[in-house]
Short mmCIF file of C-alpha atoms and ligand atoms in Angstrom, two decimals:
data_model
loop_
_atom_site.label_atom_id
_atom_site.label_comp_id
_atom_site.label_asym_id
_atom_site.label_seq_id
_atom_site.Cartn_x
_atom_site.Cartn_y
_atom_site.Cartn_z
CA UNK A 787 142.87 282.49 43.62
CA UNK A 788 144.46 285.76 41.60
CA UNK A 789 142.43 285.47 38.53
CA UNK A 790 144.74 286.50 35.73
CA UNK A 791 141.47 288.04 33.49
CA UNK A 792 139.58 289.84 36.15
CA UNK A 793 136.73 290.80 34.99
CA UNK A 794 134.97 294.39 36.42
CA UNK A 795 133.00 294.48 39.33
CA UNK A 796 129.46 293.12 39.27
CA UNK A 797 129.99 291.27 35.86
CA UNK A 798 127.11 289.46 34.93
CA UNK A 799 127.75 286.10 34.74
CA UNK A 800 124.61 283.23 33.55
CA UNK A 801 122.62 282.38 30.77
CA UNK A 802 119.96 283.37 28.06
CA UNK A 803 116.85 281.02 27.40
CA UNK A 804 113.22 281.64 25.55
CA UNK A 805 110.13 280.47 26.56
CA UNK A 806 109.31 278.23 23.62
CA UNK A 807 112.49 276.77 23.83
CA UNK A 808 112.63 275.45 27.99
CA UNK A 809 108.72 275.86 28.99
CA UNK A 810 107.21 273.34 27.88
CA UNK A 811 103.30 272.36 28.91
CA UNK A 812 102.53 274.29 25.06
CA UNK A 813 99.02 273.37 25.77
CA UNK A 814 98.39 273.46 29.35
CA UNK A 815 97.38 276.06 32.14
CA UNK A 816 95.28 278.43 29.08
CA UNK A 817 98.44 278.97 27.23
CA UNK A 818 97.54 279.74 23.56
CA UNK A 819 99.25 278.43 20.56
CA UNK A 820 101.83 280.21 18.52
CA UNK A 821 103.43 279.76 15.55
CA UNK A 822 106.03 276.90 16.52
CA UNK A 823 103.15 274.50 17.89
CA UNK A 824 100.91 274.92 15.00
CA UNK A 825 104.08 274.81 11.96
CA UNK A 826 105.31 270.97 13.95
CA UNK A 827 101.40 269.81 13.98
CA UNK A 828 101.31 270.46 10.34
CA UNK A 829 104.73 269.51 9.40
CA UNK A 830 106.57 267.20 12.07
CA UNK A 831 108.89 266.01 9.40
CA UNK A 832 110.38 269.68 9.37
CA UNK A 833 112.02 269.08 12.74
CA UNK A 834 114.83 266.76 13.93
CA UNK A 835 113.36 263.53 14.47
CA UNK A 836 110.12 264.61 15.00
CA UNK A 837 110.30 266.70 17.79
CA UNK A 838 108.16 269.42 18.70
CA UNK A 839 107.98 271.75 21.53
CA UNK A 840 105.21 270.16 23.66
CA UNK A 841 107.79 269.38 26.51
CA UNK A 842 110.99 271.41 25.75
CA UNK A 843 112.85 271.04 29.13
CA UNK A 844 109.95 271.36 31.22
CA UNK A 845 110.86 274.49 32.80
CA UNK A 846 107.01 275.54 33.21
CA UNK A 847 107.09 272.88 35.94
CA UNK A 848 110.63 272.23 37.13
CA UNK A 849 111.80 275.98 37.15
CA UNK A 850 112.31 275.67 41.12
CA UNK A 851 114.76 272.69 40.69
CA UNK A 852 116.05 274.43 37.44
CA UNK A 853 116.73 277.75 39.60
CA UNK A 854 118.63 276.13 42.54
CA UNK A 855 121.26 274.57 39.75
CA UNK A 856 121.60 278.49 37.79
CA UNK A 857 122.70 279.08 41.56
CA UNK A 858 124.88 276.31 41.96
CA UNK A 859 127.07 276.84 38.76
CA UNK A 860 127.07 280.96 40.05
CA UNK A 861 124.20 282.50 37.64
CA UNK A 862 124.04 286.01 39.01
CA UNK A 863 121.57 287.05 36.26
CA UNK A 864 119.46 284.75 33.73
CA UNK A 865 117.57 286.05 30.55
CA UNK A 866 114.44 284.26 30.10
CA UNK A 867 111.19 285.34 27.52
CA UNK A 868 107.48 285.72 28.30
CA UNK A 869 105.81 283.57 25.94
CA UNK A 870 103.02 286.42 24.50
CA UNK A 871 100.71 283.33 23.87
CA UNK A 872 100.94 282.24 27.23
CA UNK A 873 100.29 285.46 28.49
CA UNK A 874 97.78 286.87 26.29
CA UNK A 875 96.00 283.89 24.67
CA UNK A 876 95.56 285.00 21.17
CA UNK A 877 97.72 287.73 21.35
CA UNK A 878 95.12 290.40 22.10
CA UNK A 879 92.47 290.68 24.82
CA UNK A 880 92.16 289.08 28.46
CA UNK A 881 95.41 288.62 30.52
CA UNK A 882 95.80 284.66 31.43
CA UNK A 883 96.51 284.44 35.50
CA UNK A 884 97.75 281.42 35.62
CA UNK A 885 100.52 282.53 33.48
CA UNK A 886 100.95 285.79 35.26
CA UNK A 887 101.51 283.42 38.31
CA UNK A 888 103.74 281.44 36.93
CA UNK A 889 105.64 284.48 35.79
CA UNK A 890 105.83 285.96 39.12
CA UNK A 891 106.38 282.77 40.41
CA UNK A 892 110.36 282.52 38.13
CA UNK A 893 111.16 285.97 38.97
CA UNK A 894 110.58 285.79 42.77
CA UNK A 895 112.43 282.68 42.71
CA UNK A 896 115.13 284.05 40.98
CA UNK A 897 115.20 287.11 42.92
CA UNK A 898 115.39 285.46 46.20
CA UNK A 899 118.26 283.09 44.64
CA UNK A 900 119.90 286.89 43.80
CA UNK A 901 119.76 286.14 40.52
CA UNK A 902 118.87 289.11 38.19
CA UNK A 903 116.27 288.26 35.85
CA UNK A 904 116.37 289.82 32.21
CA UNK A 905 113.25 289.86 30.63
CA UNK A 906 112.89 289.47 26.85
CA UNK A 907 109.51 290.10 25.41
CA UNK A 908 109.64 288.19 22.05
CA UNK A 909 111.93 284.96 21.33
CA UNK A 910 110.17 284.04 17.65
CA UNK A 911 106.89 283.12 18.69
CA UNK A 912 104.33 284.58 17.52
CA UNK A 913 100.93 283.71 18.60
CA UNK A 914 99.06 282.00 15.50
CA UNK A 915 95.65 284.08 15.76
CA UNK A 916 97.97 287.16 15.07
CA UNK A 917 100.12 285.41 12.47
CA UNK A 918 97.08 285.06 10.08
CA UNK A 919 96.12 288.57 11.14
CA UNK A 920 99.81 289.21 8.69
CA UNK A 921 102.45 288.48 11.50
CA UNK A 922 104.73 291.54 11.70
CA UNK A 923 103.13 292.64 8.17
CA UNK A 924 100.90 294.23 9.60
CA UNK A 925 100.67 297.10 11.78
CA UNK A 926 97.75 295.70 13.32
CA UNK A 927 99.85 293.26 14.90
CA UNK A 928 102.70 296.09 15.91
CA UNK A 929 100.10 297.87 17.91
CA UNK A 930 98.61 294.51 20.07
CA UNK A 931 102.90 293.99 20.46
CA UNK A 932 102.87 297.35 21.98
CA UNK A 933 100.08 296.50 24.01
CA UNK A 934 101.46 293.25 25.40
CA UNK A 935 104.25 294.93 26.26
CA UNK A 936 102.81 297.32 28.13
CA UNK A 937 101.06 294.67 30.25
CA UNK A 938 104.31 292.93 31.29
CA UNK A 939 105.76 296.11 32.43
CA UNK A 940 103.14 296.62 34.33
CA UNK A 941 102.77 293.32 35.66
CA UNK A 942 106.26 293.04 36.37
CA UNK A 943 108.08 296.38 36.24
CA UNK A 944 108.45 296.67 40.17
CA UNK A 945 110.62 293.34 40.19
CA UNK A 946 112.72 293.39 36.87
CA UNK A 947 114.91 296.14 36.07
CA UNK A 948 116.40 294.55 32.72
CA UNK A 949 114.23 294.37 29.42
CA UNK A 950 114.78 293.44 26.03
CA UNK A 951 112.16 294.09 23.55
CA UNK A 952 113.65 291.33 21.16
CA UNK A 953 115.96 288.34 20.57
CA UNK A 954 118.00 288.49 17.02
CA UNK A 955 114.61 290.11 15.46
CA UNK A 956 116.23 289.20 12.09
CA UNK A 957 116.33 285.71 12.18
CA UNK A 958 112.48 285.49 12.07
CA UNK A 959 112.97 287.86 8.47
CA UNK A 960 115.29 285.69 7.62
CA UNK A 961 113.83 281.91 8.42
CA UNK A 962 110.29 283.32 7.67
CA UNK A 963 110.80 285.26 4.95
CA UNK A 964 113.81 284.53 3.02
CA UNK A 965 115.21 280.88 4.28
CA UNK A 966 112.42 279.01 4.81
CA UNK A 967 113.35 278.13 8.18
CA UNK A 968 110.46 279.12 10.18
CA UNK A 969 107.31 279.63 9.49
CA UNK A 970 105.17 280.83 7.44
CA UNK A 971 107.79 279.83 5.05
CA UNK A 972 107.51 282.71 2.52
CA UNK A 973 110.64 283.07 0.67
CA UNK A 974 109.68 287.35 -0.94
CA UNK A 975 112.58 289.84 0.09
CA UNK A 976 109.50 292.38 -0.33
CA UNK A 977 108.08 291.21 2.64
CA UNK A 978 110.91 290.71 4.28
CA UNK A 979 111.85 294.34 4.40
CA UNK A 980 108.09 295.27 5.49
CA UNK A 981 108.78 292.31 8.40
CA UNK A 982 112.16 293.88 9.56
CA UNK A 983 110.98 297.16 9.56
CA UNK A 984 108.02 296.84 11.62
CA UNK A 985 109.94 295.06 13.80
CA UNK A 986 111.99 298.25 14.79
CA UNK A 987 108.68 300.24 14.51
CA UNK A 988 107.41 298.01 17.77
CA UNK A 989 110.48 297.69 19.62
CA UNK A 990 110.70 301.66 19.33
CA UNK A 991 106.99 301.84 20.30
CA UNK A 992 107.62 299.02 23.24
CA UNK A 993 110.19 301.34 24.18
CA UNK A 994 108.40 305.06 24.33
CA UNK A 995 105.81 303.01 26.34
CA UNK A 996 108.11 301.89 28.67
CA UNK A 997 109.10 304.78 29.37
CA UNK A 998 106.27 306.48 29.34
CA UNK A 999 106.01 304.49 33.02
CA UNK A 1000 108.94 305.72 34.60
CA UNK A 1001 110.06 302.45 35.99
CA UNK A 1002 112.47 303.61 38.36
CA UNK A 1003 116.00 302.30 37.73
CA UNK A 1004 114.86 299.89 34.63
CA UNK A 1005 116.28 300.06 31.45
CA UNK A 1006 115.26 298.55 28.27
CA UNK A 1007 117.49 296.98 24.86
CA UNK A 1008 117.16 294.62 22.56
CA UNK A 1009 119.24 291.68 21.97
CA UNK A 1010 120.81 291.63 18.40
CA UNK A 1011 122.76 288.47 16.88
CA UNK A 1012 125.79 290.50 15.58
CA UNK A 1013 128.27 288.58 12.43
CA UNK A 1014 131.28 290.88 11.90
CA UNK A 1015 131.67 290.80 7.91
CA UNK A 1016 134.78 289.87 7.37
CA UNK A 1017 135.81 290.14 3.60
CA UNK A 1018 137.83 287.47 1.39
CA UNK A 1019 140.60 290.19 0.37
CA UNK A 1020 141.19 293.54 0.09
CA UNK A 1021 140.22 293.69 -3.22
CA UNK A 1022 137.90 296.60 -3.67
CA UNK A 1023 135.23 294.09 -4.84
CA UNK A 1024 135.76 292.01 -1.49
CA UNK A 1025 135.39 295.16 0.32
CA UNK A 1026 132.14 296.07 -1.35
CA UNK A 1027 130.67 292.87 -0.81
CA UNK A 1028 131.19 292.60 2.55
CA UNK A 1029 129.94 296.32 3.37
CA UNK A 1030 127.16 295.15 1.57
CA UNK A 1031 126.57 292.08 4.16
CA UNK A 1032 126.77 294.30 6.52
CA UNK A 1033 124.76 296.79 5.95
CA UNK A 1034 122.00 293.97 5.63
CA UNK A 1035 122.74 291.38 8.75
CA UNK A 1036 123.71 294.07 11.06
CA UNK A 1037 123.54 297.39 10.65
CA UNK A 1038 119.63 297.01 9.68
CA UNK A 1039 118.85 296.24 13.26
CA UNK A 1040 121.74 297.87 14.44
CA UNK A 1041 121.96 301.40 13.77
CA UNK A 1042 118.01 301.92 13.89
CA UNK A 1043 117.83 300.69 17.31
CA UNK A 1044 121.10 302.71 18.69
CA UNK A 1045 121.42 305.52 16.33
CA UNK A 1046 117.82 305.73 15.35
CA UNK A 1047 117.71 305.56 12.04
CA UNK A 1048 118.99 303.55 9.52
CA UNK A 1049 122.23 303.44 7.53
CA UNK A 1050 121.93 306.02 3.87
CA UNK A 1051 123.58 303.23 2.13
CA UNK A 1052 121.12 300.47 2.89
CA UNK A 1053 118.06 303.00 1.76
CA UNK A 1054 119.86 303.22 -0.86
CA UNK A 1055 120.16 299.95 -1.87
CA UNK A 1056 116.50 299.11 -0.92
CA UNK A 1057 114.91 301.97 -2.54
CA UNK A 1058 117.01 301.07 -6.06
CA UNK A 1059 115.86 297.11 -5.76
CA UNK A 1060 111.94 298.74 -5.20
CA UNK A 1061 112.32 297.00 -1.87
CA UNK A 1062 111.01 300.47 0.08
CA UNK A 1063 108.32 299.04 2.95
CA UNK A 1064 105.43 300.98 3.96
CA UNK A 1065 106.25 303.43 6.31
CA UNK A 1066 104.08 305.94 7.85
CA UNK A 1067 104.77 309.54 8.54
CA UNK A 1068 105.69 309.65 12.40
CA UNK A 1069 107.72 306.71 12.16
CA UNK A 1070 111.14 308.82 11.70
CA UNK A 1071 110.38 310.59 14.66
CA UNK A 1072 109.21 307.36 16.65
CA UNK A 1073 112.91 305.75 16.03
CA UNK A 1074 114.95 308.85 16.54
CA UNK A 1075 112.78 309.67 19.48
CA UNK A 1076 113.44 305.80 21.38
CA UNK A 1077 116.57 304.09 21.28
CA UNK A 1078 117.50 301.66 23.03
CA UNK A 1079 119.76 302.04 26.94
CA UNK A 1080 121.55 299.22 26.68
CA UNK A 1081 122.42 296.13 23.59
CA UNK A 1082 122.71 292.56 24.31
CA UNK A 1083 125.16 291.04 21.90
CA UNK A 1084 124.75 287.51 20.56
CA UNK A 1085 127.88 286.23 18.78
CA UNK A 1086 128.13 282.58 17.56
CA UNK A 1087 130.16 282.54 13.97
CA UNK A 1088 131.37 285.37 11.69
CA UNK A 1089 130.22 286.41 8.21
CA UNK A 1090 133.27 286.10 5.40
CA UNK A 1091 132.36 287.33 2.30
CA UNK A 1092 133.44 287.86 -0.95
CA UNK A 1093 132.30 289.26 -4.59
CA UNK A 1094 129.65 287.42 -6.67
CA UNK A 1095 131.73 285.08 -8.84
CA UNK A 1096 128.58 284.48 -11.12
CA UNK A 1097 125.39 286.39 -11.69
CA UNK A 1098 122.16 285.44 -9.85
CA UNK A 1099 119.83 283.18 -12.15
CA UNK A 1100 117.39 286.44 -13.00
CA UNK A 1101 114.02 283.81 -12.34
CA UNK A 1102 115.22 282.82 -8.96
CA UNK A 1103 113.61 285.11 -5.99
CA UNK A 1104 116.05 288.27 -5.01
CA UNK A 1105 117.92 287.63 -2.11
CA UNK A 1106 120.59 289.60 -0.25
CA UNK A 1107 123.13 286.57 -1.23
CA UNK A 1108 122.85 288.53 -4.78
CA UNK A 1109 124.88 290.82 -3.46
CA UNK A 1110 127.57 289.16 -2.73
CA UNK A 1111 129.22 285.55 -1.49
CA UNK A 1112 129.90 283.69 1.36
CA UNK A 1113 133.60 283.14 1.35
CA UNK A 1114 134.75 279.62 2.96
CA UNK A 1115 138.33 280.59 4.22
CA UNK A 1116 140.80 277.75 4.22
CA UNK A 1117 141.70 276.73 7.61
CA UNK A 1118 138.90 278.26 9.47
CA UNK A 1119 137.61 276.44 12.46
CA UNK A 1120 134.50 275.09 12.64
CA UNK A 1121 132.31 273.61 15.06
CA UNK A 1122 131.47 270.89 12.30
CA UNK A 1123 128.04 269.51 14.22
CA UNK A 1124 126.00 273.37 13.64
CA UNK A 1125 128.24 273.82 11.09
CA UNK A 1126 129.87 277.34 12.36
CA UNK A 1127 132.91 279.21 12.51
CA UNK A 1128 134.56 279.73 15.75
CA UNK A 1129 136.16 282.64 15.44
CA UNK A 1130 137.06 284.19 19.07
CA UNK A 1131 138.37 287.41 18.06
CA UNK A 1132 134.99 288.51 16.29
CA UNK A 1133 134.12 288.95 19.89
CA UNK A 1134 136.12 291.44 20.52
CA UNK A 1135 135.81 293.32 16.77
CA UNK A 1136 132.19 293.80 17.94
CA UNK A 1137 132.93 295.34 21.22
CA UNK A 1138 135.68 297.94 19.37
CA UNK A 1139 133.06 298.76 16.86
CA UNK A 1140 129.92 299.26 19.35
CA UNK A 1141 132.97 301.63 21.14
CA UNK A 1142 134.14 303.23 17.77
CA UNK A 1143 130.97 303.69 16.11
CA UNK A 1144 128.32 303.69 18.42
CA UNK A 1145 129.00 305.45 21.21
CA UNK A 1146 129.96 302.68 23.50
CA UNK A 1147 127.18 302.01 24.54
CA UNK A 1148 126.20 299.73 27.38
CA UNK A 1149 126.48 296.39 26.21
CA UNK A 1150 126.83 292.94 27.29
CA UNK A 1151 127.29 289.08 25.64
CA UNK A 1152 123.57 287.90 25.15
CA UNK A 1153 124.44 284.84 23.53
CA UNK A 1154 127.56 282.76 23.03
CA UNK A 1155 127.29 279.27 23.15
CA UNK A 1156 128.67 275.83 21.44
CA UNK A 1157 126.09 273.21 20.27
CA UNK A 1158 127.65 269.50 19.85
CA UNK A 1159 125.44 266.44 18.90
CA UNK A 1160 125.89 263.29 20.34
CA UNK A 1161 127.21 264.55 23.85
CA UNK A 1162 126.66 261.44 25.47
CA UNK A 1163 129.77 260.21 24.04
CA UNK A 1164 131.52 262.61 26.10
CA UNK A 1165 130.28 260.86 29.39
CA UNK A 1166 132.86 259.98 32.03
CA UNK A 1167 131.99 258.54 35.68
CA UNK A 1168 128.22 259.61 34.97
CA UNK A 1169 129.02 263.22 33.45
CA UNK A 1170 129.64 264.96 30.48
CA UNK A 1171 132.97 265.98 30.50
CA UNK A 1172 132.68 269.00 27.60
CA UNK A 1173 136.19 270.38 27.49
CA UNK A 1174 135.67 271.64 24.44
CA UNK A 1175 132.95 273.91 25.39
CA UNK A 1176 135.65 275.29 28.60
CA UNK A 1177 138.21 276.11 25.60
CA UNK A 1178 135.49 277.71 23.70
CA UNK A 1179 134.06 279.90 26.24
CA UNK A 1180 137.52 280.55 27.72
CA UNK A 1181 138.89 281.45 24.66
CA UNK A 1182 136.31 283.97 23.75
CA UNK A 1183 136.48 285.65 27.68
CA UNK A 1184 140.00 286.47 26.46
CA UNK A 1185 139.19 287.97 24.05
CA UNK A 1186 136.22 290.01 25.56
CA UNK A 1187 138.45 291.10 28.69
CA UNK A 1188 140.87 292.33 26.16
CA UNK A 1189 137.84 294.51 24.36
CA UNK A 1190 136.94 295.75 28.67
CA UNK A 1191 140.84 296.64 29.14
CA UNK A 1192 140.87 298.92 25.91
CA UNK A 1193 137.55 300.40 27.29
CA UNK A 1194 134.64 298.80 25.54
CA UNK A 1195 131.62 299.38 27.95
CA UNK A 1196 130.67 295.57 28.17
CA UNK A 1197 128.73 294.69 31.52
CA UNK A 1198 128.41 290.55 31.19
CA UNK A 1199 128.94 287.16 29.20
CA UNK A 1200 125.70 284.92 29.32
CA UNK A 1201 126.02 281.37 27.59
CA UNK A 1202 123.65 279.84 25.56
CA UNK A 1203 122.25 278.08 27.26
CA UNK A 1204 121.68 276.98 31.14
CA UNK A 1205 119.93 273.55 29.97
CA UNK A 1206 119.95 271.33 26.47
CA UNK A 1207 117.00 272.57 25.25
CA UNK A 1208 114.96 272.53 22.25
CA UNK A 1209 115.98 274.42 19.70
CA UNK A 1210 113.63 274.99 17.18
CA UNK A 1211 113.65 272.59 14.06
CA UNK A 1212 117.19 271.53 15.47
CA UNK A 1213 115.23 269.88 18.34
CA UNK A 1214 117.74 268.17 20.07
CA UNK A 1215 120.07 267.55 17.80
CA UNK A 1216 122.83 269.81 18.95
CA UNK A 1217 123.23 270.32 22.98
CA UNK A 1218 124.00 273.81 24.55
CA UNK A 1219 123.83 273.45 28.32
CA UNK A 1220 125.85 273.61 31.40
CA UNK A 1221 123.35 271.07 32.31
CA UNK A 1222 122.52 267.79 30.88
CA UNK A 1223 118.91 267.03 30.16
CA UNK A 1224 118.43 263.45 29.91
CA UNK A 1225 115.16 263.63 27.13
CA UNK A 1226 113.65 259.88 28.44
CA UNK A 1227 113.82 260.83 32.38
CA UNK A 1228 113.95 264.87 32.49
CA UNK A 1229 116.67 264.32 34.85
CA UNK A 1230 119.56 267.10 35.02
CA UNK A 1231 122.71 266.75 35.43
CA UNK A 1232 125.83 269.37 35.81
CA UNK A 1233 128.05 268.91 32.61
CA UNK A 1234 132.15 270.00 33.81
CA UNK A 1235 131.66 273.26 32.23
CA UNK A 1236 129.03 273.97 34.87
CA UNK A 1237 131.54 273.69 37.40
CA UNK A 1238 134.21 275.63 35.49
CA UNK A 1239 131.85 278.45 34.98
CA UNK A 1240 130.69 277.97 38.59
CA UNK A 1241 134.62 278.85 39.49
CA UNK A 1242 134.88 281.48 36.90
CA UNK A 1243 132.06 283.21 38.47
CA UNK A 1244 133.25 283.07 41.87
CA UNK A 1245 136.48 284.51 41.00
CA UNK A 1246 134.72 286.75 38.70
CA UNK A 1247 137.45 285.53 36.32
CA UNK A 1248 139.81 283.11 35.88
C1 BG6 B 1375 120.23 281.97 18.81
C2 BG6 B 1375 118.84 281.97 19.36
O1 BG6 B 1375 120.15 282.27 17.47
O2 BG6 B 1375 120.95 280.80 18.79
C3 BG6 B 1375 118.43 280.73 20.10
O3 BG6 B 1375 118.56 283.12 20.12
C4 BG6 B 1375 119.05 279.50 19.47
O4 BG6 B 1375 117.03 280.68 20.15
C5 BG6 B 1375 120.56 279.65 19.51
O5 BG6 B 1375 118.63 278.31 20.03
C6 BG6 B 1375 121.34 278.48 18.94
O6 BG6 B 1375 121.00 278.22 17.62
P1 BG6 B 1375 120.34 276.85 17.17
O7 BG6 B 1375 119.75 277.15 15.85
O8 BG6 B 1375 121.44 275.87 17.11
O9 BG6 B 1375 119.32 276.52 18.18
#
């Protein structure tokens, strides 16, 4: 077949996953607990009906069978996490083996299956021990990050040329800190600013460790959950606002981790709220000195904004919403059941403005991904016939083969995700996969758009 989007040689085609999320066995084997498995024993009723993360999809025991079906549907890389309380029990200290066999066992499995693995070192779980030490407070808890790290590159540096020193480290400011949707549940933009910054303090440490090994041909990024800000009107105020959302969704991660160092505006802003973190003197140098090779790109839903039309109740908690207003634009489509935008083209925006603005750098789709409740509805002749998630990844790939043919420097398109999983306190409310999970039996079972993307792969288009 003459694909009519061809996509570059050696696109990476597959899927993203964390280990919280597929694993599974959250108390077996010596794994410690992290924050997830302690937040649904004290609060079940947080999570869709009731379901915690004891089981997940059971990867921790059916990741042979789950390998052989990333082959089937034409995976030629997969991005998975190490669960740090898995490895490290605790967070700090001895090294668990049967973990580190289990994590030699994926990758060799996926390696002989020639898929690439991607390894991401933190997917929002923090162990609990170093959670009451302060979380990513404290610098305490920075350093034993930097020391995990080092132990999985050394542990598995020969085998896995792809690392990612974090998924979307926002969201945990933002549902930890601001949102109360994960825990601890502390709703202080103070603290959230001291959380997002040491965040970039350990990837860049993670990073100057790394290589500091001289892994030959590895590289190391971070993954970053990118929302174009796209404002109501031109309207000077519209403008502002949105530069404003901007400046705090993505060019706080953004910039420090490619340009190393963060945007004048934003200090600006921070430093007039007295929102300043505490910083310590080599940390400039630190950033600057380790950005990242290469930025994984997850894209799900825009950001449309607009000016404030009323002014923030002074006794409420400062949030960055102060600053401006999400804008519902009439006619927008939504995927009603996670209650996002689709918007296509913001795919492509990014790629122009990682080419524009940030040097094109090496980049590739981390995350894109449609989750849809009730998918059993969708069931034909025993399988879930998703057309809707075809249209949706098509639709995008247009869009990002446009972004390749004007030159943006983007190397793959992974879905989220291979299999339902769980997904945090969405449980399994909404379903992502190529691959059915059926929750009572654990079977698995190829949706259609597992055999489309199966094709698309092949073709290396479509
Ligand atoms: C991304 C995360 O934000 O989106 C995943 O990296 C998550 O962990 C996915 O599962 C889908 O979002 P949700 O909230 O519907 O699970």
């Amino acid at each position: 077949m003459t694909a009519k989007y061809k996509f570059p040689e050696g696109f990476w085609w597959g899927s993203a996953a964390s280990a919280t999320q597929m694993e599974g066995a959250a108390r077996e084997d010596g794994k410690g607990l992290n924050i997830w498995d302690y937040w649904y024993e004290k609060e079940p009723n947080r999570f869709f009906d009731g379901v915690g993360p004891e089981i997940a999809s059971n990867f921790y025991h059916k990741y042979k069978e789950d390998i052989k079906l990333m082959k089937e549907i034409g995976h030629n890389s997969f991005r998975f996490s190490i669960s740090w309380a898995r490895l490290i029990p605790g967070g700090i200290g001895q090294v668990n083996e049967k973990a580190v066999k289990f994590y030699n066992d994926v990758i060799d499995e996926l390696l002989e299956n020639n898929i690439e693995p991607f390894i991401n070192l933190f997917h929002f779980d923090m162990p609990l021990e170093l959670q009451e030490k302060g979380g990513w407070e404290s610098r305490e808890v920075v350093n034993a990050y930097v020391e995990y790290a080092k132990v999985c590159f050394e542990l598995f540096g020969h085998k896995v040329k792809r690392w990612l020193t974090f998924n979307e480290p926002i969201v945990p400011v933002e549902g930890g800190y601001l949102y109360d949707f994960h825990y601890p549940n502390v709703v202080d933009f103070n603290r959230a600013v001291q959380v997002a910054y040491n965040t970039m303090i350990a990837s860049a440490k993670a990073i100057e460790a790394f290589r500091s090994l001289s892994i030959k041909d590895a590289k190391i990024g971070i993954v970053l959950n990118l929302t174009p800000s796209y404002p109501r009107s031109s309207n000077p105020a519209d403008l502002k606002a949105a530069n404003i959302a901007d400046l705090f969704f993505n060019r706080s991660f953004l910039d420090p981790a490619v340009k190393g160092e963060y945007p004048k505006e934003l200090v600006e802003i921070i430093k007039r709220e007295g929102l300043m973190p505490v910083v310590e003197e080599k940390d400039k140098s630190l950033l600057s000195s380790n950005t990242i090779d290469f930025l994984g790109v997850n894209y799900y839903q825009p950001r449309r904004v607009k000016a404030k039309a009323c002014m923030p109740n002074p006794e409420a908690p400062l949030m960055p919403d102060n600053f401006f207003d999400n804008y519902e634009m009439p006619g927008r489509k939504m995927n009603v059941y996670r209650g996002w935008e689709i918007y296509e083209k913001g795919i492509y925006d990014i790629a122009i403005n990682l080419r524009e603005n940030y040097g094109n750098i090496e980049s590739y789709i981390s995350e894109n991904g449609m989750g849809v409740q009730n998918e059993e509805r969708f069931i034909e002749n025993g399988r879930i016939e998703d057309d809707y998630r075809i249209n949706f990844i098509r639709d995008h790939l247009i869009w990002l083969h446009k972004s390749i043919e004007e030159g943006c420097n983007v190397k793959g398109y992974h879905m989220w995700t291979f299999i339902d999983n769980w997904s945090w306190s969405n449980a399994y409310k909404n379903r992502y996969g190529f691959i059915q999970l059926d929750l009572k039996t654990q079977k698995r079972i190829i949706k259609k758009s597992g055999y489309w993307i199966r094709e698309v792969s092949k073709n290396n288009g479509f």
